[in-house]
Tab-separated table of C-alpha atoms in Angstrom:
chain	number	residue	atom	x	y	z
A	37	UNK	CA	-36.559	86.946	123.768
A	38	UNK	CA	-34.171	84.453	122.532
A	39	UNK	CA	-32.626	81.527	123.876
A	40	UNK	CA	-29.513	80.182	123.019
A	41	UNK	CA	-27.467	76.983	123.498
A	42	UNK	CA	-24.556	74.997	121.462
A	43	UNK	CA	-24.131	71.853	119.787
A	44	UNK	CA	-21.762	70.678	117.074
A	45	UNK	CA	-21.608	69.807	113.470
A	46	UNK	CA	-19.014	67.363	112.232
A	47	UNK	CA	-16.735	67.979	109.404
A	48	UNK	CA	-14.782	64.871	109.377
A	49	UNK	CA	-13.260	64.264	112.814
A	50	UNK	CA	-13.664	67.919	113.462
A	51	UNK	CA	-16.580	69.468	115.416
A	52	UNK	CA	-17.516	72.849	114.491
A	53	UNK	CA	-19.356	74.750	117.163
A	54	UNK	CA	-23.123	75.459	116.181
A	55	UNK	CA	-25.404	77.693	118.001
A	56	UNK	CA	-28.878	76.694	118.361
A	57	UNK	CA	-31.339	79.835	118.729
A	58	UNK	CA	-35.083	79.498	119.945
A	59	UNK	CA	-37.485	82.452	119.539
A	60	UNK	CA	-41.302	82.744	120.351
A	61	UNK	CA	-42.948	85.016	118.509
A	62	UNK	CA	-46.872	85.849	118.251
A	63	UNK	CA	-48.738	84.518	115.036
A	64	UNK	CA	-50.102	81.191	113.855
A	65	UNK	CA	-48.746	78.266	115.976
A	66	UNK	CA	-45.955	76.402	114.311
A	67	UNK	CA	-42.551	74.951	114.648
A	68	UNK	CA	-39.830	75.340	111.935
A	69	UNK	CA	-36.200	75.097	111.782
A	70	UNK	CA	-33.680	76.755	109.629
A	71	UNK	CA	-30.142	76.797	108.925
A	72	UNK	CA	-29.809	74.108	106.429
A	73	UNK	CA	-30.828	71.244	108.499
A	74	UNK	CA	-31.307	67.478	106.762
A	75	UNK	CA	-34.050	65.313	107.119
A	76	UNK	CA	-33.024	63.788	110.358
A	77	UNK	CA	-33.132	67.489	111.693
A	78	UNK	CA	-36.114	68.542	110.309
A	79	UNK	CA	-37.790	65.701	111.751
A	80	UNK	CA	-36.613	66.618	115.311
A	81	UNK	CA	-39.866	69.044	115.530
A	82	UNK	CA	-42.022	65.658	116.043
A	83	UNK	CA	-39.630	63.931	118.438
A	84	UNK	CA	-39.210	67.166	120.683
A	85	UNK	CA	-42.709	67.332	120.426
A	86	UNK	CA	-43.606	64.035	121.689
A	87	UNK	CA	-41.005	64.148	124.317
A	88	UNK	CA	-42.250	67.338	126.134
A	89	UNK	CA	-45.855	65.675	125.621
A	90	UNK	CA	-44.457	62.585	127.572
A	91	UNK	CA	-43.218	65.370	130.361
A	92	UNK	CA	-46.595	67.009	130.437
A	93	UNK	CA	-45.369	69.830	128.976
A	94	UNK	CA	-47.161	71.488	126.277
A	95	UNK	CA	-45.564	73.392	123.423
A	96	UNK	CA	-46.268	77.285	123.658
A	97	UNK	CA	-49.304	78.129	121.373
A	98	UNK	CA	-46.865	80.594	119.514
A	99	UNK	CA	-44.735	80.556	116.332
A	100	UNK	CA	-41.687	78.546	117.160
A	101	UNK	CA	-38.337	79.325	114.987
A	102	UNK	CA	-35.246	77.098	115.796
A	103	UNK	CA	-32.105	78.681	113.778
A	104	UNK	CA	-28.855	76.877	113.593
A	105	UNK	CA	-26.078	78.955	113.143
A	106	UNK	CA	-23.875	79.479	111.399
A	107	UNK	CA	-26.952	79.257	108.685
A	108	UNK	CA	-24.563	78.041	105.630
A	109	UNK	CA	-23.303	75.164	107.347
A	110	UNK	CA	-24.970	71.743	106.566
A	111	UNK	CA	-26.471	70.166	109.408
A	112	UNK	CA	-26.544	66.540	109.765
A	113	UNK	CA	-27.846	63.743	112.232
A	114	UNK	CA	-30.070	63.392	114.895
A	115	UNK	CA	-27.858	64.727	118.114
A	116	UNK	CA	-29.589	68.038	117.437
A	117	UNK	CA	-32.509	66.981	119.251
A	118	UNK	CA	-31.723	67.668	122.860
A	119	UNK	CA	-30.421	71.166	122.141
A	120	UNK	CA	-33.423	71.945	119.937
A	121	UNK	CA	-35.556	70.703	123.106
A	122	UNK	CA	-33.511	72.683	125.714
A	123	UNK	CA	-33.384	75.734	123.728
A	124	UNK	CA	-37.190	75.650	123.278
A	125	UNK	CA	-37.560	74.849	127.193
A	126	UNK	CA	-35.592	77.824	127.814
A	127	UNK	CA	-37.519	80.060	125.605
A	128	UNK	CA	-40.524	78.856	127.444
A	129	UNK	CA	-39.057	80.111	130.967
A	130	UNK	CA	-38.623	76.283	132.181
A	131	UNK	CA	-34.879	76.429	131.881
A	132	UNK	CA	-32.707	79.529	132.869
A	133	UNK	CA	-31.207	80.968	129.676
A	134	UNK	CA	-27.944	81.930	131.502
A	135	UNK	CA	-27.562	78.558	132.833
A	136	UNK	CA	-27.665	76.687	129.074
A	137	UNK	CA	-25.488	79.588	127.424
A	138	UNK	CA	-22.051	77.956	127.810
A	139	UNK	CA	-23.388	74.418	127.404
A	140	UNK	CA	-22.618	72.215	124.515
A	141	UNK	CA	-25.496	69.348	123.970
A	142	UNK	CA	-26.057	66.451	121.908
A	143	UNK	CA	-28.458	63.655	121.707
A	144	UNK	CA	-30.911	62.042	120.167
A	145	UNK	CA	-34.847	61.879	121.909
A	146	UNK	CA	-37.077	59.122	121.913
A	147	UNK	CA	-40.679	59.776	121.933
A	148	UNK	CA	-41.026	59.086	125.761
A	149	UNK	CA	-38.271	61.744	126.428
A	150	UNK	CA	-35.470	59.149	127.072
A	151	UNK	CA	-32.165	60.110	125.479
A	152	UNK	CA	-30.505	57.820	122.938
A	153	UNK	CA	-26.691	57.456	122.083
A	154	UNK	CA	-25.212	59.543	119.028
A	155	UNK	CA	-22.153	59.382	117.109
A	156	UNK	CA	-19.243	61.679	117.586
A	157	UNK	CA	-19.287	62.252	121.438
A	158	UNK	CA	-15.724	62.287	121.502
A	159	UNK	CA	-14.903	65.173	118.946
A	160	UNK	CA	-17.983	66.966	120.678
A	161	UNK	CA	-16.198	67.130	123.757
A	162	UNK	CA	-12.854	68.172	122.469
A	163	UNK	CA	-15.014	71.023	120.700
A	164	UNK	CA	-16.589	71.878	124.211
A	165	UNK	CA	-13.150	71.935	125.845
A	166	UNK	CA	-11.485	74.184	123.326
A	167	UNK	CA	-14.457	76.578	124.027
A	168	UNK	CA	-14.373	76.276	127.679
A	169	UNK	CA	-17.779	74.791	127.883
A	170	UNK	CA	-19.383	71.943	129.433
A	171	UNK	CA	-21.073	69.195	127.445
A	172	UNK	CA	-24.516	67.209	128.260
A	173	UNK	CA	-24.997	64.096	126.303
A	174	UNK	CA	-26.718	60.912	126.467
A	175	UNK	CA	-25.497	58.661	129.433
A	176	UNK	CA	-24.127	55.939	127.091
A	177	UNK	CA	-22.020	58.610	125.725
A	178	UNK	CA	-20.540	60.080	128.795
A	179	UNK	CA	-17.683	57.587	129.430
A	180	UNK	CA	-16.729	58.245	125.477
A	181	UNK	CA	-16.702	61.973	126.214
A	182	UNK	CA	-14.970	62.048	129.217
A	183	UNK	CA	-11.573	60.849	127.715
A	184	UNK	CA	-11.008	64.342	126.868
A	185	UNK	CA	-10.722	65.048	130.403
A	186	UNK	CA	-10.369	68.930	129.765
A	187	UNK	CA	-14.068	69.651	130.498
A	188	UNK	CA	-16.973	68.486	132.447
A	189	UNK	CA	-19.118	65.918	131.006
A	190	UNK	CA	-22.814	65.289	132.244
A	191	UNK	CA	-24.660	62.215	131.026
A	192	UNK	CA	-28.321	62.242	131.288
A	193	UNK	CA	-30.651	59.356	130.723
A	194	UNK	CA	-33.890	61.484	129.314
A	195	UNK	CA	-34.707	65.009	128.994
A	196	UNK	CA	-36.392	65.081	132.270
A	197	UNK	CA	-32.964	64.342	133.942
A	198	UNK	CA	-31.642	67.444	132.272
A	199	UNK	CA	-34.323	69.529	133.387
A	200	UNK	CA	-34.061	68.435	137.031
A	201	UNK	CA	-30.368	69.031	136.542
A	202	UNK	CA	-30.784	72.597	136.147
A	203	UNK	CA	-33.643	73.006	138.473
A	204	UNK	CA	-31.418	71.865	141.387
A	205	UNK	CA	-33.569	68.879	141.985
A	206	UNK	CA	-31.209	66.318	140.704
A	207	UNK	CA	-27.786	67.162	139.939
A	208	UNK	CA	-26.569	65.129	137.034
A	209	UNK	CA	-22.810	63.787	138.275
A	210	UNK	CA	-19.769	64.294	135.876
A	211	UNK	CA	-19.199	61.300	133.543
A	212	UNK	CA	-15.598	59.198	134.130
A	213	UNK	CA	-13.941	58.181	131.201
A	214	UNK	CA	-14.458	54.282	130.412
A	215	UNK	CA	-11.942	51.598	130.531
A	216	UNK	CA	-8.831	50.591	127.959
A	217	UNK	CA	-11.089	47.871	126.160
A	218	UNK	CA	-9.104	44.801	125.840
A	219	UNK	CA	-9.714	42.747	122.147
A	220	UNK	CA	-9.709	38.913	122.072
A	221	UNK	CA	-5.990	37.595	121.695
A	222	UNK	CA	-4.272	37.885	118.198
A	223	UNK	CA	-3.500	34.582	116.311
A	224	UNK	CA	-0.123	33.557	116.397
A	225	UNK	CA	2.613	33.663	113.602
A	226	UNK	CA	3.728	30.231	114.984
A	227	UNK	CA	0.721	28.556	113.505
A	228	UNK	CA	2.017	29.336	110.225
A	229	UNK	CA	4.378	26.565	109.028
A	230	UNK	CA	6.986	27.047	106.291
A	231	UNK	CA	6.565	30.443	104.376
A	232	UNK	CA	9.881	31.993	106.494
A	233	UNK	CA	10.615	34.413	103.869
A	234	UNK	CA	6.827	35.835	103.928
A	235	UNK	CA	7.295	36.072	107.765
A	236	UNK	CA	10.229	38.222	107.361
A	237	UNK	CA	8.453	40.246	105.113
A	238	UNK	CA	5.655	40.718	107.782
A	239	UNK	CA	8.112	41.793	110.288
A	240	UNK	CA	9.724	44.405	108.232
A	241	UNK	CA	6.259	45.902	107.070
A	242	UNK	CA	5.024	46.225	110.815
A	243	UNK	CA	8.522	47.720	112.090
A	244	UNK	CA	8.513	50.459	109.436
A	245	UNK	CA	4.885	50.571	108.369
A	246	UNK	CA	5.645	49.629	104.828
A	247	UNK	CA	3.031	48.583	102.286
A	248	UNK	CA	3.367	44.839	101.424
A	249	UNK	CA	2.019	42.683	98.149
A	250	UNK	CA	1.870	39.138	98.343
A	251	UNK	CA	0.944	36.867	95.291
A	252	UNK	CA	0.782	33.258	95.491
A	253	UNK	CA	-1.433	30.424	94.605
A	254	UNK	CA	-5.161	30.076	96.522
A	255	UNK	CA	-4.251	28.297	99.469
A	256	UNK	CA	-0.774	29.235	99.938
A	257	UNK	CA	-1.353	31.116	103.153
A	258	UNK	CA	-1.592	34.796	102.195
A	259	UNK	CA	-4.693	35.520	103.994
A	260	UNK	CA	-3.655	33.496	106.874
A	261	UNK	CA	-0.462	35.709	107.024
A	262	UNK	CA	-2.079	38.754	106.995
A	263	UNK	CA	-4.351	37.985	110.003
A	264	UNK	CA	-1.364	37.450	112.299
A	265	UNK	CA	0.068	40.795	111.584
A	266	UNK	CA	-1.917	42.417	114.225
A	267	UNK	CA	-0.306	40.255	116.688
A	268	UNK	CA	3.173	41.412	116.104
A	269	UNK	CA	2.470	45.217	115.986
A	270	UNK	CA	2.912	47.312	119.060
A	271	UNK	CA	0.208	49.169	121.064
A	272	UNK	CA	-0.607	52.527	119.815
A	273	UNK	CA	0.388	55.603	121.585
A	274	UNK	CA	-2.071	57.462	123.715
A	275	UNK	CA	-2.207	60.242	121.094
A	276	UNK	CA	-2.755	57.599	117.861
A	277	UNK	CA	-5.202	55.763	120.289
A	278	UNK	CA	-7.452	59.058	120.443
A	279	UNK	CA	-7.011	59.854	117.118
A	280	UNK	CA	-8.179	56.522	115.846
A	281	UNK	CA	-10.960	56.497	118.494
A	282	UNK	CA	-12.251	59.915	116.983
A	283	UNK	CA	-12.751	58.332	113.635
A	284	UNK	CA	-14.472	55.381	115.409
A	285	UNK	CA	-16.657	57.828	117.477
A	286	UNK	CA	-17.776	59.923	114.482
A	287	UNK	CA	-18.456	56.681	112.729
A	288	UNK	CA	-20.667	55.059	115.595
A	289	UNK	CA	-18.118	52.339	116.380
A	290	UNK	CA	-17.318	53.077	119.865
A	291	UNK	CA	-18.986	50.603	122.398
A	292	UNK	CA	-19.480	51.139	125.854
A	293	UNK	CA	-17.030	54.416	126.265
A	294	UNK	CA	-13.769	52.310	125.720
A	295	UNK	CA	-10.814	53.279	123.799
A	296	UNK	CA	-8.488	50.545	122.445
A	297	UNK	CA	-4.826	50.902	122.285
A	298	UNK	CA	-4.997	47.730	119.940
A	299	UNK	CA	-4.274	48.648	116.135
A	300	UNK	CA	-7.422	48.449	114.156
A	301	UNK	CA	-7.865	45.895	111.170
A	302	UNK	CA	-9.858	46.254	108.416
A	303	UNK	CA	-10.362	43.620	105.782
A	304	UNK	CA	-12.957	45.115	103.452
A	305	UNK	CA	-14.557	42.727	100.629
A	306	UNK	CA	-13.506	43.383	96.667
A	307	UNK	CA	-17.016	44.542	96.117
A	308	UNK	CA	-16.571	47.203	98.149
A	309	UNK	CA	-17.575	50.723	96.382
A	310	UNK	CA	-15.471	53.695	96.512
A	311	UNK	CA	-17.495	55.650	98.908
A	312	UNK	CA	-17.272	52.617	101.351
A	313	UNK	CA	-13.564	52.542	100.955
A	314	UNK	CA	-12.741	56.359	100.908
A	315	UNK	CA	-15.607	57.870	102.592
A	316	UNK	CA	-18.689	59.275	101.616
A	317	UNK	CA	-22.497	58.789	101.762
A	318	UNK	CA	-24.848	60.847	103.923
A	319	UNK	CA	-22.769	63.046	106.080
A	320	UNK	CA	-19.783	61.933	104.455
A	321	UNK	CA	-18.549	59.264	106.940
A	322	UNK	CA	-15.195	58.179	106.548
A	323	UNK	CA	-14.217	54.936	104.711
A	324	UNK	CA	-12.352	51.685	105.441
A	325	UNK	CA	-8.894	53.472	104.653
A	326	UNK	CA	-9.666	56.203	107.382
A	327	UNK	CA	-11.127	53.450	109.977
A	328	UNK	CA	-7.815	51.478	109.250
A	329	UNK	CA	-5.734	54.764	110.428
A	330	UNK	CA	-2.773	53.830	112.524
A	331	UNK	CA	-3.384	50.185	111.910
A	332	UNK	CA	-3.939	47.345	108.928
A	333	UNK	CA	-6.022	47.544	105.862
A	334	UNK	CA	-6.014	44.218	104.349
A	335	UNK	CA	-7.214	43.799	100.910
A	336	UNK	CA	-7.569	40.340	99.486
A	337	UNK	CA	-7.945	39.566	95.892
A	338	UNK	CA	-6.381	42.690	95.247
A	339	UNK	CA	-6.813	43.031	91.357
A	340	UNK	CA	-10.742	42.029	91.873
A	341	UNK	CA	-11.096	45.602	93.390
A	342	UNK	CA	-12.847	47.889	90.777
A	343	UNK	CA	-9.884	50.070	89.161
A	344	UNK	CA	-11.517	53.293	90.286
A	345	UNK	CA	-11.304	51.930	94.009
A	346	UNK	CA	-7.743	50.895	93.321
A	347	UNK	CA	-6.623	54.405	92.023
A	348	UNK	CA	-7.950	56.136	94.988
A	349	UNK	CA	-5.584	54.536	97.033
A	350	UNK	CA	-2.467	56.109	95.107
A	351	UNK	CA	-3.068	59.881	96.978
A	352	UNK	CA	-3.739	58.382	100.903
A	353	UNK	CA	-0.762	56.148	100.464
A	354	UNK	CA	1.745	59.018	99.492
A	355	UNK	CA	0.097	61.650	102.052
A	356	UNK	CA	-1.457	59.979	104.945
A	357	UNK	CA	-4.857	61.289	104.236
A	358	UNK	CA	-7.724	61.422	102.532
A	359	UNK	CA	-10.387	64.183	101.302
A	360	UNK	CA	-13.714	63.549	100.676
A	361	UNK	CA	-14.861	66.334	98.181
A	362	UNK	CA	-18.600	67.484	98.264
A	363	UNK	CA	-20.149	70.508	96.341
A	364	UNK	CA	-20.325	72.475	99.683
A	365	UNK	CA	-17.755	71.091	101.658
A	366	UNK	CA	-14.187	69.197	101.606
A	367	UNK	CA	-13.514	66.886	104.320
A	368	UNK	CA	-10.485	65.831	105.353
A	369	UNK	CA	-9.698	62.198	107.088
A	370	UNK	CA	-6.449	60.790	108.369
A	371	UNK	CA	-5.604	57.689	106.294
A	372	UNK	CA	-2.112	56.697	107.661
A	373	UNK	CA	-2.534	52.886	107.393
A	374	UNK	CA	-0.404	49.771	106.354
A	375	UNK	CA	-1.552	48.415	103.236
A	376	UNK	CA	-1.202	44.354	102.919
A	377	UNK	CA	-2.550	43.307	99.475
A	378	UNK	CA	-3.146	39.642	98.480
A	379	UNK	CA	-3.488	38.332	94.749
A	380	UNK	CA	-3.707	35.373	93.101
A	381	UNK	CA	-1.272	35.278	90.044
A	382	UNK	CA	-3.819	35.185	87.424
A	383	UNK	CA	-7.566	34.251	87.272
A	384	UNK	CA	-7.699	30.687	87.872
A	385	UNK	CA	-4.561	31.295	90.264
A	386	UNK	CA	-2.615	28.323	89.254
A	387	UNK	CA	-0.464	29.557	86.983
A	388	UNK	CA	2.949	27.930	88.187
A	389	UNK	CA	0.920	24.592	88.017
A	390	UNK	CA	1.006	23.139	84.523
A	391	UNK	CA	-1.533	20.385	85.726
A	392	UNK	CA	-4.362	23.072	86.899
A	393	UNK	CA	-3.172	26.112	84.753
A	394	UNK	CA	-5.857	27.312	81.964
A	395	UNK	CA	-5.223	27.189	78.779
A	396	UNK	CA	-4.529	30.764	78.495
A	397	UNK	CA	-1.089	30.944	80.596
A	398	UNK	CA	0.899	32.819	80.635
A	399	UNK	CA	-1.320	35.527	79.345
A	400	UNK	CA	-3.904	35.371	81.327
A	401	UNK	CA	-1.430	36.384	84.322
A	402	UNK	CA	-0.557	39.882	82.404
A	403	UNK	CA	-4.074	40.590	81.970
A	404	UNK	CA	-4.849	39.485	85.313
A	405	UNK	CA	-2.186	41.493	87.093
A	406	UNK	CA	-2.365	44.172	84.614
A	407	UNK	CA	-5.162	45.707	86.616
A	408	UNK	CA	-2.949	46.653	89.257
A	409	UNK	CA	-1.420	50.058	87.434
A	410	UNK	CA	2.301	50.733	87.461
A	411	UNK	CA	2.045	53.746	89.953
A	412	UNK	CA	0.089	51.871	92.286
A	413	UNK	CA	2.485	49.323	92.074
A	414	UNK	CA	5.100	51.470	92.558
A	415	UNK	CA	4.005	52.215	95.900
A	416	UNK	CA	4.449	49.089	97.734
A	417	UNK	CA	8.017	48.720	99.580
A	418	UNK	CA	7.653	44.924	99.809
A	419	UNK	CA	6.723	42.681	97.082
A	420	UNK	CA	6.649	38.775	97.610
A	421	UNK	CA	5.824	35.460	96.085
A	422	UNK	CA	3.892	33.118	98.505
A	423	UNK	CA	4.557	29.516	97.121
A	424	UNK	CA	2.134	26.405	97.884
A	425	UNK	CA	3.306	24.740	101.304
A	426	UNK	CA	4.597	21.354	101.073
A	427	UNK	CA	2.984	18.334	102.388
A	428	UNK	CA	6.135	17.774	104.085
A	429	UNK	CA	5.991	21.295	105.572
A	430	UNK	CA	2.268	20.607	106.810
A	431	UNK	CA	3.080	17.407	108.438
A	432	UNK	CA	5.767	18.918	110.915
A	433	UNK	CA	5.037	20.593	114.113
A	434	UNK	CA	4.600	24.315	114.544
A	435	UNK	CA	8.129	25.467	115.787
A	436	UNK	CA	8.302	28.573	114.460
A	437	UNK	CA	8.799	32.265	116.184
A	438	UNK	CA	5.675	33.045	118.436
A	439	UNK	CA	4.379	36.491	117.509
A	440	UNK	CA	5.221	37.866	120.780
A	441	UNK	CA	8.889	37.312	120.190
A	442	UNK	CA	8.594	39.341	116.977
A	443	UNK	CA	6.385	41.930	118.586
A	444	UNK	CA	9.179	42.563	120.760
A	445	UNK	CA	11.772	43.005	117.872
A	446	UNK	CA	9.014	45.296	115.872
A	447	UNK	CA	8.522	47.385	119.283
A	448	UNK	CA	12.128	47.827	119.477
A	449	UNK	CA	12.683	49.017	116.245
A	450	UNK	CA	9.377	51.214	116.214
A	451	UNK	CA	10.767	53.175	119.663
A	452	UNK	CA	14.258	53.597	118.058
A	453	UNK	CA	12.128	55.490	114.978
A	454	UNK	CA	10.262	57.459	117.477
A	455	UNK	CA	13.191	58.662	119.063
A	456	UNK	CA	14.989	59.505	115.861
A	457	UNK	CA	11.943	61.450	114.586
A	458	UNK	CA	10.691	63.131	117.519
A	459	UNK	CA	11.634	66.473	116.251
A	460	UNK	CA	9.770	66.103	113.159
A	461	UNK	CA	6.156	66.627	112.471
A	462	UNK	CA	4.113	64.018	110.938
A	463	UNK	CA	6.991	61.561	110.878
A	464	UNK	CA	7.012	58.573	113.087
A	465	UNK	CA	8.293	55.480	111.246
A	466	UNK	CA	11.008	55.415	108.473
A	467	UNK	CA	7.934	54.837	105.820
A	468	UNK	CA	7.481	58.780	106.306
A	469	UNK	CA	10.865	59.955	105.952
A	470	UNK	CA	11.928	61.812	102.689
A	471	UNK	CA	14.162	64.526	101.475
A	472	UNK	CA	17.014	65.579	103.376
A	473	UNK	CA	15.681	63.386	106.513
A	474	UNK	CA	16.012	60.370	104.100
A	475	UNK	CA	19.469	61.260	103.198
A	476	UNK	CA	20.488	61.971	106.704
A	477	UNK	CA	19.028	58.860	108.317
A	478	UNK	CA	19.058	56.492	105.670
A	479	UNK	CA	22.190	57.075	103.794
A	480	UNK	CA	24.360	53.661	103.225
A	481	UNK	CA	27.758	53.182	102.952
A	482	UNK	CA	29.819	53.087	99.904
A	483	UNK	CA	29.343	49.430	99.222
A	484	UNK	CA	25.550	49.722	99.678
A	485	UNK	CA	25.126	52.769	97.572
A	486	UNK	CA	27.360	51.159	94.618
A	487	UNK	CA	24.664	47.941	95.030
A	488	UNK	CA	21.568	50.268	94.802
A	489	UNK	CA	23.118	52.336	91.865
A	490	UNK	CA	23.873	49.458	89.957
A	491	UNK	CA	20.321	48.103	90.684
A	492	UNK	CA	18.428	51.189	89.662
A	493	UNK	CA	20.378	51.247	86.380
A	494	UNK	CA	19.557	47.476	85.859
A	495	UNK	CA	16.108	47.285	86.697
A	496	UNK	CA	14.950	50.739	85.794
A	497	UNK	CA	13.912	51.613	89.335
A	498	UNK	CA	11.799	54.989	89.478
A	499	UNK	CA	12.806	57.692	91.517
A	500	UNK	CA	10.252	56.584	94.160
A	501	UNK	CA	11.397	53.197	94.275
A	502	UNK	CA	14.799	53.831	94.784
A	503	UNK	CA	13.945	56.074	97.894
A	504	UNK	CA	11.466	53.176	98.931
A	505	UNK	CA	14.421	50.781	98.983
A	506	UNK	CA	16.370	53.074	101.243
A	507	UNK	CA	13.368	53.437	103.551
A	508	UNK	CA	13.170	49.546	104.149
A	509	UNK	CA	16.898	49.227	104.349
A	510	UNK	CA	16.758	51.468	107.078
A	511	UNK	CA	14.086	49.733	108.813
A	512	UNK	CA	15.939	46.300	108.327
A	513	UNK	CA	18.950	48.343	110.125
A	514	UNK	CA	16.522	49.072	113.013
A	515	UNK	CA	15.280	45.558	113.520
A	516	UNK	CA	19.204	44.474	113.572
A	517	UNK	CA	19.895	47.369	116.181
A	518	UNK	CA	22.579	48.519	113.664
A	519	UNK	CA	22.836	52.405	113.378
A	520	UNK	CA	24.020	52.544	109.839
A	521	UNK	CA	22.647	51.357	106.678
A	522	UNK	CA	25.113	48.884	104.940
A	523	UNK	CA	25.389	46.730	101.848
A	524	UNK	CA	23.697	43.653	103.476
A	525	UNK	CA	20.482	45.856	104.292
A	526	UNK	CA	20.633	47.176	100.866
A	527	UNK	CA	20.766	43.715	99.317
A	528	UNK	CA	17.862	42.327	101.687
A	529	UNK	CA	15.383	45.462	100.663
A	530	UNK	CA	16.311	45.001	96.899
A	531	UNK	CA	15.552	41.498	96.980
A	532	UNK	CA	11.852	42.678	98.321
A	533	UNK	CA	11.587	45.184	95.749
A	534	UNK	CA	12.453	43.440	92.716
A	535	UNK	CA	10.315	40.410	92.857
A	536	UNK	CA	6.891	40.518	91.496
A	537	UNK	CA	4.663	39.305	88.439
A	538	UNK	CA	6.584	41.416	86.263
A	539	UNK	CA	10.387	41.285	87.291
A	540	UNK	CA	12.939	38.973	87.890
A	541	UNK	CA	14.664	37.999	91.047
A	542	UNK	CA	18.080	39.828	91.347
């Protein structure tokens, strides 16, 4: 007789249903697990054996075979412990086989039989809901999984509690979803003295999700500006919060079952590897660009990142997702983020200061910034130079606009875009529009088009650059609450496009 229960295997943020089959047969006593288990799954034998011993339950003196079906799907993680133990108890007639046939279970067993939290409870609950099954998980994961709201979720503190639930001695309550977590207050844009053009660029970037490159000497305030970007971004919609939380769930970053509507802000160090940035490692976990989905990815010292890492950004910046390719699987993660990059103008950072620049200036600037390839540079909608702040500005009191006022304008502009593109798939901001949609909603008036054509011819804008100017102009018009793109919007968009370390100000 074979006992069956269900669990999941993760492919990106998608949870695929896996059937755990347990068979007890005559022969020499043994305990084997088949079905492409990794090391953590294979070690479940000893954890299950110790947990059952702690409950005073001895393993049957028979040959025990656990099969994880489908057998050609790799099984990774310690969350297979609980379903393996439950299948074994059912095969030994300590659980009713019919009671667990429509159950999805996941959880790691401690040697004393208690259940430890595992990653991925949120997508596991979604898979259970899709197949109209209930979910059993560690108690700490119950609040997280309950956010799906379409299936019963039971959180248990131990394997013994699960056994008592099915025997009717102590039924487990249905878990309730956790609270919406509140993050610490964001830093205020008002603290930044001077740098009015940089603040304007941040506002446009936030309103339309346009990628921004800031170039300036050390201490000019690039990192300070980037740190204040989350404070002017609107809260995530429920759909965005759920998708972002699923990425955090499979990464084990959700704490206490809470889901946040604050957009993520990731700032990896420039020594980060390609696997850390794009995703990979054991189980092909999501990287920084996926953990920044629906939020901000800040890359300080941008040219110092390895060339391989920088070039892998090109495809996610265009498509909004990334595929981690492995021999036996191709795993897709959503990666629709707002990239803020900061760089010094040269290796020493003081290119424009004759008293402090190195003796290789200006050739050092070409060598240093040349680490950023042309195709990658072309994907930045906004490029600004951040000059040093004068001592006179530093002595002045903080009198700029607070982040709250800027956020209101950004939120209004985002709402206009959401309404405009409500009937379109995968289009939520102006940065996403292309083709006929771009021409329909961002086409400028006659004067604006004439200016854009002349600038394109004079400065050799690529087709991508041409379209990105239109997108930025559309965002500028939205911030001004104007329905049509005009010459002044095109002019401002061009002023941010045609300023970089290799180009001249229009």
